[in-house]
mmCIF file of C-alpha atoms in Angstrom:
data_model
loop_
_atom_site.group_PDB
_atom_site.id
_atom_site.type_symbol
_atom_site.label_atom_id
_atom_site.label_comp_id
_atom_site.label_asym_id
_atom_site.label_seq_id
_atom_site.Cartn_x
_atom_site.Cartn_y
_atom_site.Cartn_z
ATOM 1 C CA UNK V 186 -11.667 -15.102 52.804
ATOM 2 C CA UNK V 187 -9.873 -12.667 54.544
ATOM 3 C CA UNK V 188 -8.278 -13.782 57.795
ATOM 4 C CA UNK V 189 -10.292 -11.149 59.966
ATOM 5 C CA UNK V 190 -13.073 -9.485 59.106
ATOM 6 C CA UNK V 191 -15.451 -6.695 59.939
ATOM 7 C CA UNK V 192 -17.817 -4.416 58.841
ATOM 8 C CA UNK V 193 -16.194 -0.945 57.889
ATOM 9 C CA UNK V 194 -19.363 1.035 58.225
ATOM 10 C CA UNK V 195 -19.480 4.416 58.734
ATOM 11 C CA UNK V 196 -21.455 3.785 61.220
ATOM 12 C CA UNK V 197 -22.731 7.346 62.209
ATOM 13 C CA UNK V 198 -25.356 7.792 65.889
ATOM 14 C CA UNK V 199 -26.333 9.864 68.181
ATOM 15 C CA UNK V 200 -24.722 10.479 71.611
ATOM 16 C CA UNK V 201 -26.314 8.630 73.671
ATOM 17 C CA UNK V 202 -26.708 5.555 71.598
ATOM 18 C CA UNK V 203 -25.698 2.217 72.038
ATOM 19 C CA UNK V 204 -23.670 0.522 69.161
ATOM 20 C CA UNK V 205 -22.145 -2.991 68.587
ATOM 21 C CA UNK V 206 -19.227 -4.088 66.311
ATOM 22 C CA UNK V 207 -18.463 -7.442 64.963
ATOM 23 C CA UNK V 208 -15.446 -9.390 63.568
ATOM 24 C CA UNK V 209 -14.858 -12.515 62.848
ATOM 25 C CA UNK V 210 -11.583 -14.521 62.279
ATOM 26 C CA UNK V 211 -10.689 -17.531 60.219
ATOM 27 C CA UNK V 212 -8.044 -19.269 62.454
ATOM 28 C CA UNK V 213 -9.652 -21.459 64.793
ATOM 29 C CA UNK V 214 -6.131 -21.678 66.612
ATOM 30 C CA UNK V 215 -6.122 -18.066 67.108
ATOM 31 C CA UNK V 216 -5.882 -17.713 71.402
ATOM 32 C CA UNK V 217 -5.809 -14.110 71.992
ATOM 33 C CA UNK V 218 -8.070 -11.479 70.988
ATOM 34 C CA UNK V 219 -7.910 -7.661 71.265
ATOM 35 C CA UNK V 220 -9.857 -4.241 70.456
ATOM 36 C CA UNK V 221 -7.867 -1.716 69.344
ATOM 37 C CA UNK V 222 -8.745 2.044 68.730
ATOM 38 C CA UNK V 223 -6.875 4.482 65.922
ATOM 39 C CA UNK V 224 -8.108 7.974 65.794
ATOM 40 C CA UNK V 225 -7.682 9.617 62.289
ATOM 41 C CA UNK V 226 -3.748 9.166 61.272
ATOM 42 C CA UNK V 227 -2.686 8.498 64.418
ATOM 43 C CA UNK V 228 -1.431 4.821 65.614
ATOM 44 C CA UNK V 229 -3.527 2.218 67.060
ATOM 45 C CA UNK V 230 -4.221 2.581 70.831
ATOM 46 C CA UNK V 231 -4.778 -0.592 72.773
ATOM 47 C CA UNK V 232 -8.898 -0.684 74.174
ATOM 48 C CA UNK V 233 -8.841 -3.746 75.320
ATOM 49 C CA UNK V 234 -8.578 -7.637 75.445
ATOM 50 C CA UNK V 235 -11.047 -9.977 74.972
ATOM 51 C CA UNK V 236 -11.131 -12.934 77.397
ATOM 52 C CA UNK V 237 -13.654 -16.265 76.813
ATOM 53 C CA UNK V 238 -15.833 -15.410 79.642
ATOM 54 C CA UNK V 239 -16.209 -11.797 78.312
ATOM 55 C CA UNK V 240 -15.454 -8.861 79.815
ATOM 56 C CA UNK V 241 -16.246 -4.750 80.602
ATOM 57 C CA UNK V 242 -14.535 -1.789 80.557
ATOM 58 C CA UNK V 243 -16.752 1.029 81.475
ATOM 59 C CA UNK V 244 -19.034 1.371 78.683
ATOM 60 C CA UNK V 245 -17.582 -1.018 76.645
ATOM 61 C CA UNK V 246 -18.429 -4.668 76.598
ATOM 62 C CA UNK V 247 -16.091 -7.586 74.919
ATOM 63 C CA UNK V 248 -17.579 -10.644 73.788
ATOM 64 C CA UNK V 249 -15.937 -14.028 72.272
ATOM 65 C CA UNK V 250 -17.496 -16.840 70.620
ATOM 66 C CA UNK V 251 -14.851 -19.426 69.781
ATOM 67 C CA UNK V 252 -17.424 -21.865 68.396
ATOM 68 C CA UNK V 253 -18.725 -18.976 65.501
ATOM 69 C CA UNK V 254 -15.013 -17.357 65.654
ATOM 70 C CA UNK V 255 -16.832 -14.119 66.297
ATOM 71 C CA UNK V 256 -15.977 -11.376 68.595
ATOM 72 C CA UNK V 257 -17.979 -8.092 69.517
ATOM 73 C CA UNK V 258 -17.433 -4.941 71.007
ATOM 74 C CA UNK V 259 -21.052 -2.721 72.428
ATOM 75 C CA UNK V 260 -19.931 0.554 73.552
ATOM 76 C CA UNK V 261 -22.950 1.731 75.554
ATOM 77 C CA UNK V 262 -24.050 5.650 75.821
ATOM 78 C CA UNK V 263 -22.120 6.870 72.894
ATOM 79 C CA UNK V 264 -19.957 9.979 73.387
ATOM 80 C CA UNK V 265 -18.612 12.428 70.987
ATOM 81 C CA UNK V 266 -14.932 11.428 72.336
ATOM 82 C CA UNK V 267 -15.664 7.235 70.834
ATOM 83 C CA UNK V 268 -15.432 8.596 66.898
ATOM 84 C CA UNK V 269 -12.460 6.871 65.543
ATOM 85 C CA UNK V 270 -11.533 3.517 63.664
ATOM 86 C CA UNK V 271 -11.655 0.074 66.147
ATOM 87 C CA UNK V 272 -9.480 -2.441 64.878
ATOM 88 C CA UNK V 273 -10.668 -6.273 65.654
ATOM 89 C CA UNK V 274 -6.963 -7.913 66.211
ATOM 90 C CA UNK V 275 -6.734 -11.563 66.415
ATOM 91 C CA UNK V 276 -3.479 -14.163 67.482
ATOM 92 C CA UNK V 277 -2.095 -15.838 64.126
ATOM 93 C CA UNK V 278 -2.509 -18.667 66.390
ATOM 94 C CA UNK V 279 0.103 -21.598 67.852
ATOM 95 C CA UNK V 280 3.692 -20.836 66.089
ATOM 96 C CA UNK V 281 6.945 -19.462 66.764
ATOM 97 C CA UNK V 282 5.832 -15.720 67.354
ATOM 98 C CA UNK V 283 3.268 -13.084 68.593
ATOM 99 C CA UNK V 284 1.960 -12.461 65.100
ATOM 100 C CA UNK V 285 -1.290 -10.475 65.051
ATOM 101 C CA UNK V 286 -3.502 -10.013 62.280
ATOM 102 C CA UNK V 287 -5.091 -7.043 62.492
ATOM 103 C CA UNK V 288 -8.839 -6.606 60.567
ATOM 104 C CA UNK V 289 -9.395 -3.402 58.482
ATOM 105 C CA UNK V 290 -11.501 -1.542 61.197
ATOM 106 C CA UNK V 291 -14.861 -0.200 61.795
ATOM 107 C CA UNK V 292 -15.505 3.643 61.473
ATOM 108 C CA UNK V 293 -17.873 5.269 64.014
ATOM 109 C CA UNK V 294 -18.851 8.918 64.046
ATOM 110 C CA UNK V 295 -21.093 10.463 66.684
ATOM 111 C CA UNK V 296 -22.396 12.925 66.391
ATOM 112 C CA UNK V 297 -24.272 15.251 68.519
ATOM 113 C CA UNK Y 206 8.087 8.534 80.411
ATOM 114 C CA UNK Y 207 8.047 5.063 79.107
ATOM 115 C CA UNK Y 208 7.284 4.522 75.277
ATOM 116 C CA UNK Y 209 8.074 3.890 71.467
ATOM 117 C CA UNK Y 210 9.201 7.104 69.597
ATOM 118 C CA UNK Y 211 9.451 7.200 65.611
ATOM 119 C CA UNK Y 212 11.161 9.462 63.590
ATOM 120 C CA UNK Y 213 10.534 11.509 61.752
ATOM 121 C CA UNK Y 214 6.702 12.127 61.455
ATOM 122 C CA UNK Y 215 6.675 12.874 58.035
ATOM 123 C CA UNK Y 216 8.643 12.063 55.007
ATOM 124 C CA UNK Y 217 9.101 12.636 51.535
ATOM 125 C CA UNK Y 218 11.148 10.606 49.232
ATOM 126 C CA UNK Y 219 12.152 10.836 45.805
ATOM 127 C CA UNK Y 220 12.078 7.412 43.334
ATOM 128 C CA UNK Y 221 15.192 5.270 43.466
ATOM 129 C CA UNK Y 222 16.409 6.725 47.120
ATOM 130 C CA UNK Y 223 16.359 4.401 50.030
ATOM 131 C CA UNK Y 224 14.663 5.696 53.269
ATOM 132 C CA UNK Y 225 15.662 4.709 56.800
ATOM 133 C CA UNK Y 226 12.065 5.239 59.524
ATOM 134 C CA UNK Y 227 13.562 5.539 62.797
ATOM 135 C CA UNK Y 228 11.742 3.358 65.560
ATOM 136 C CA UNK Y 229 13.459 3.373 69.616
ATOM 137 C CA UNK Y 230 11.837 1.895 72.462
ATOM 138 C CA UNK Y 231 12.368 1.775 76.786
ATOM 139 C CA UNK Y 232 9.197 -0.160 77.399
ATOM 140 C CA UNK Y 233 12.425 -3.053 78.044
ATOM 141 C CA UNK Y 234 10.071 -5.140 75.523
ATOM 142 C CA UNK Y 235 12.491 -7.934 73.559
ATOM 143 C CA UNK Y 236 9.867 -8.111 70.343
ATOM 144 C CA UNK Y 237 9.668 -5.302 67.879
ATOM 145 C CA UNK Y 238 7.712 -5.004 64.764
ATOM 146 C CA UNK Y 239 7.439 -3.249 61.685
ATOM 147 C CA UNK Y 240 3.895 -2.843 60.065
ATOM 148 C CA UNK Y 241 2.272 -0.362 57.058
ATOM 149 C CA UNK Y 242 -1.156 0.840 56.656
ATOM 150 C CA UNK Y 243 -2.338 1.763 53.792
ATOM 151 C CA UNK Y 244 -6.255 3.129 53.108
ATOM 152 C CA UNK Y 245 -9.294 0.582 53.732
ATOM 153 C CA UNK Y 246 -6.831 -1.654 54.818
ATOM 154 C CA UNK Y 247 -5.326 -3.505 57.840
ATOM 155 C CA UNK Y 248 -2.061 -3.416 59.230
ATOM 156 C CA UNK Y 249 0.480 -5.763 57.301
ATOM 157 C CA UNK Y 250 3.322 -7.116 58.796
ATOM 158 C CA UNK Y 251 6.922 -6.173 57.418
ATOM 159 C CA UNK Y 252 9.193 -7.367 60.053
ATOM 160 C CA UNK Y 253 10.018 -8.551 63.110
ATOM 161 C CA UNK Y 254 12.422 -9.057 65.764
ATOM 162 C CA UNK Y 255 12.372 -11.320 68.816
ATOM 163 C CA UNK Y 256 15.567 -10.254 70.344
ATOM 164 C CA UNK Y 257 18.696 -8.540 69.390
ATOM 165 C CA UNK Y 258 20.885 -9.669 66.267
ATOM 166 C CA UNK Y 259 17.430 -11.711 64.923
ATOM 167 C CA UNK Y 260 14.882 -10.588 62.555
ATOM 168 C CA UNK Y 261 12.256 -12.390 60.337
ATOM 169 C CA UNK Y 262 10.394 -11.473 57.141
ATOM 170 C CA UNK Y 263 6.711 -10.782 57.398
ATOM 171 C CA UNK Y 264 4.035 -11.046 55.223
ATOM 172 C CA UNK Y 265 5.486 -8.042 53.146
ATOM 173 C CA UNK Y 266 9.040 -7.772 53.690
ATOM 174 C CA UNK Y 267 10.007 -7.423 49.841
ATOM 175 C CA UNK Y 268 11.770 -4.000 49.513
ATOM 176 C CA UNK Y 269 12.454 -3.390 53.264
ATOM 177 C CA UNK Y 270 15.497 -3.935 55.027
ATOM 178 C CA UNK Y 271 16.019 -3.853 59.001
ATOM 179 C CA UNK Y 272 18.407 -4.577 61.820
ATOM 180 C CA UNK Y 273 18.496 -5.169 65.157
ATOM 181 C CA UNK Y 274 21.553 -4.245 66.716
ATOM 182 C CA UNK Y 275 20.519 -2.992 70.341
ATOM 183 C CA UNK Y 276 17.673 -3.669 72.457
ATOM 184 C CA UNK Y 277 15.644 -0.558 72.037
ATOM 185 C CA UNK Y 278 16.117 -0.294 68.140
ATOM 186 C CA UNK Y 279 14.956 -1.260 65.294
ATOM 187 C CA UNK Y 280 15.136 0.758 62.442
ATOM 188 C CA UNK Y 281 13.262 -0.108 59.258
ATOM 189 C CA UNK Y 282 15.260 0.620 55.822
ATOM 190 C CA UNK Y 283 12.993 1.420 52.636
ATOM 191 C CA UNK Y 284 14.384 0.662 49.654
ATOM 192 C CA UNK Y 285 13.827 1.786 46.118
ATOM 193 C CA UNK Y 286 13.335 -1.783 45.445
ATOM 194 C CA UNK Y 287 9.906 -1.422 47.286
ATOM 195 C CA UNK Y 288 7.711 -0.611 44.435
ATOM 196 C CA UNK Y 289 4.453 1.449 46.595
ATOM 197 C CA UNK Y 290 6.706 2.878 49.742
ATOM 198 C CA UNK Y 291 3.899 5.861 50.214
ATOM 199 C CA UNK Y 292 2.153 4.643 53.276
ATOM 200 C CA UNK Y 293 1.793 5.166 57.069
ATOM 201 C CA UNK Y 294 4.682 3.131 59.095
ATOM 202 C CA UNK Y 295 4.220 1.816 62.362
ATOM 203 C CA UNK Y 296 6.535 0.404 64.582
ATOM 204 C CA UNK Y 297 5.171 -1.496 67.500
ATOM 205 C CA UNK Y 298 6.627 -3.785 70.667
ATOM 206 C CA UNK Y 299 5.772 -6.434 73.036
ATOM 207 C CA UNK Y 300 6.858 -8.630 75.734
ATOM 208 C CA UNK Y 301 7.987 -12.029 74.194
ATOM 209 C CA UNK Y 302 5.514 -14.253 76.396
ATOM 210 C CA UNK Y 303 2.741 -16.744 75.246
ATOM 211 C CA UNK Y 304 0.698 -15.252 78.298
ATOM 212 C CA UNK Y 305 0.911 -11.943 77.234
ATOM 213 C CA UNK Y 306 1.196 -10.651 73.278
ATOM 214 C CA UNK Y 307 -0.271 -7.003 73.290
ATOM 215 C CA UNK Y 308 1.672 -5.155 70.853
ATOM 216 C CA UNK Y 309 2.290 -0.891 71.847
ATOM 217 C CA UNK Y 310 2.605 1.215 68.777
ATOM 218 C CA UNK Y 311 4.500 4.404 68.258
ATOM 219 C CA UNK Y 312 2.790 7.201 66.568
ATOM 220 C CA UNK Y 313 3.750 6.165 63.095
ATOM 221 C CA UNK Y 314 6.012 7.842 60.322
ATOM 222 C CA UNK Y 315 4.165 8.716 56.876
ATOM 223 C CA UNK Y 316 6.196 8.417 54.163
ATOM 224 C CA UNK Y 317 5.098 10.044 50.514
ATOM 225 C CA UNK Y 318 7.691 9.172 47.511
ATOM 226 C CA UNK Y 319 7.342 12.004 45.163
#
């Protein structure tokens, strides 16, 4: 089993839409969580954390669930700007560095 | 402005040379990291750094060399030990703290062996 996983679509809507990615991780020790963007061959861009209680950025909406070791991402009202590659990254967990294990990403394309 | 730069953008290698990606940082961050993409696939971990003179293997670090010699750099050596170098290289950095881990990428080097 790989140690994070998501789905790596396309997934291809409308702008406008509403659209939800999920990930889930196989390290119950993991602590930190994090969505990250990459736009085509360019590096990964931070998006944001992902804290217990959840949390919102704008139109996008971070949610953990320790007990399923599941973590989503809804970006609401879809706009042309969002296509790219979101990376679920997890914590390696309790050890002796920041190690990050990064899942292979989730493609979205909107279109107009 | 405060950042990671990598050099060069784009390089081509013939078999049996060794490549050296430049990676410098002034983000002041103590961790640095060395990670390759390849298609369909997540990041994997080559090296890492904590702070200066110290560097451990990561998941992949057969074939790759580094040092650590000064704060801001960490340059990642490619060797022609490495037997599938063409990929896209990213160096990244962080703050060494348990409360905080987020990792900043540069904008990557891609490497083609010809």
């Amino acid at each position: 089993r790989k140690e994070v996983e998501q789905d790596p679509g396309p997934f291809n809507v409308p702008e406008g839409a509403t659209v939800a990615f999920n990930c889930t991780y196989s390290n119950s020790a993991s602590q930190s969580f994090f969505w990250y963007r990459q736009d085509c061959r360019k590096e990964p861009k931070l998006l944001m954390s992902v804290y217990s209680s959840g949390n919102e950025d704008g139109r996008f909406t971070a949610q953990l669930n320790r007990a399923s070791q599941y973590i989503s991402l809804l970006i609401r009202d879809s706009k042309l700007s969002d296509s790219a590659t979101y990376l679920c990254v997890v914590n390696g967990g309790p050890g002796g560095y920041n190690k990050l294990i990064f899942g292979a990403g989730t493609r979205l394309a909107v279109h107009p | 402005d405060g950042g990671i730069t990598q050099s060069p953008k784009y390089l081509f290698r013939k078999e049996g040379q060794n490549v050296t990606l430049s990676c410098e940082q002034n983000l002041n961050h103590d961790a640095m990291y060395w990670y390759r993409q390849d298609p369909g696939q997540g990041l994997r971990l080559i090296y890492y750094s904590q702070i200066v003179n110290d560097f451990q293997k990561g998941d992949i670090a057969e074939g790759y060399s580094v040092s650590r010699e000064k704060k801001e750099s960490f340059p990642l050596t490619v060797t022609s030990a490495q037997k599938n170098p063409t990929a896209f290289y990213l160096c990244a950095s962080s703050e060494w703290d348990r409360s905080t881990d987020t990792q900043y990428f540069g904008p990557g080097t891609r490497l083609t062996v010809l």
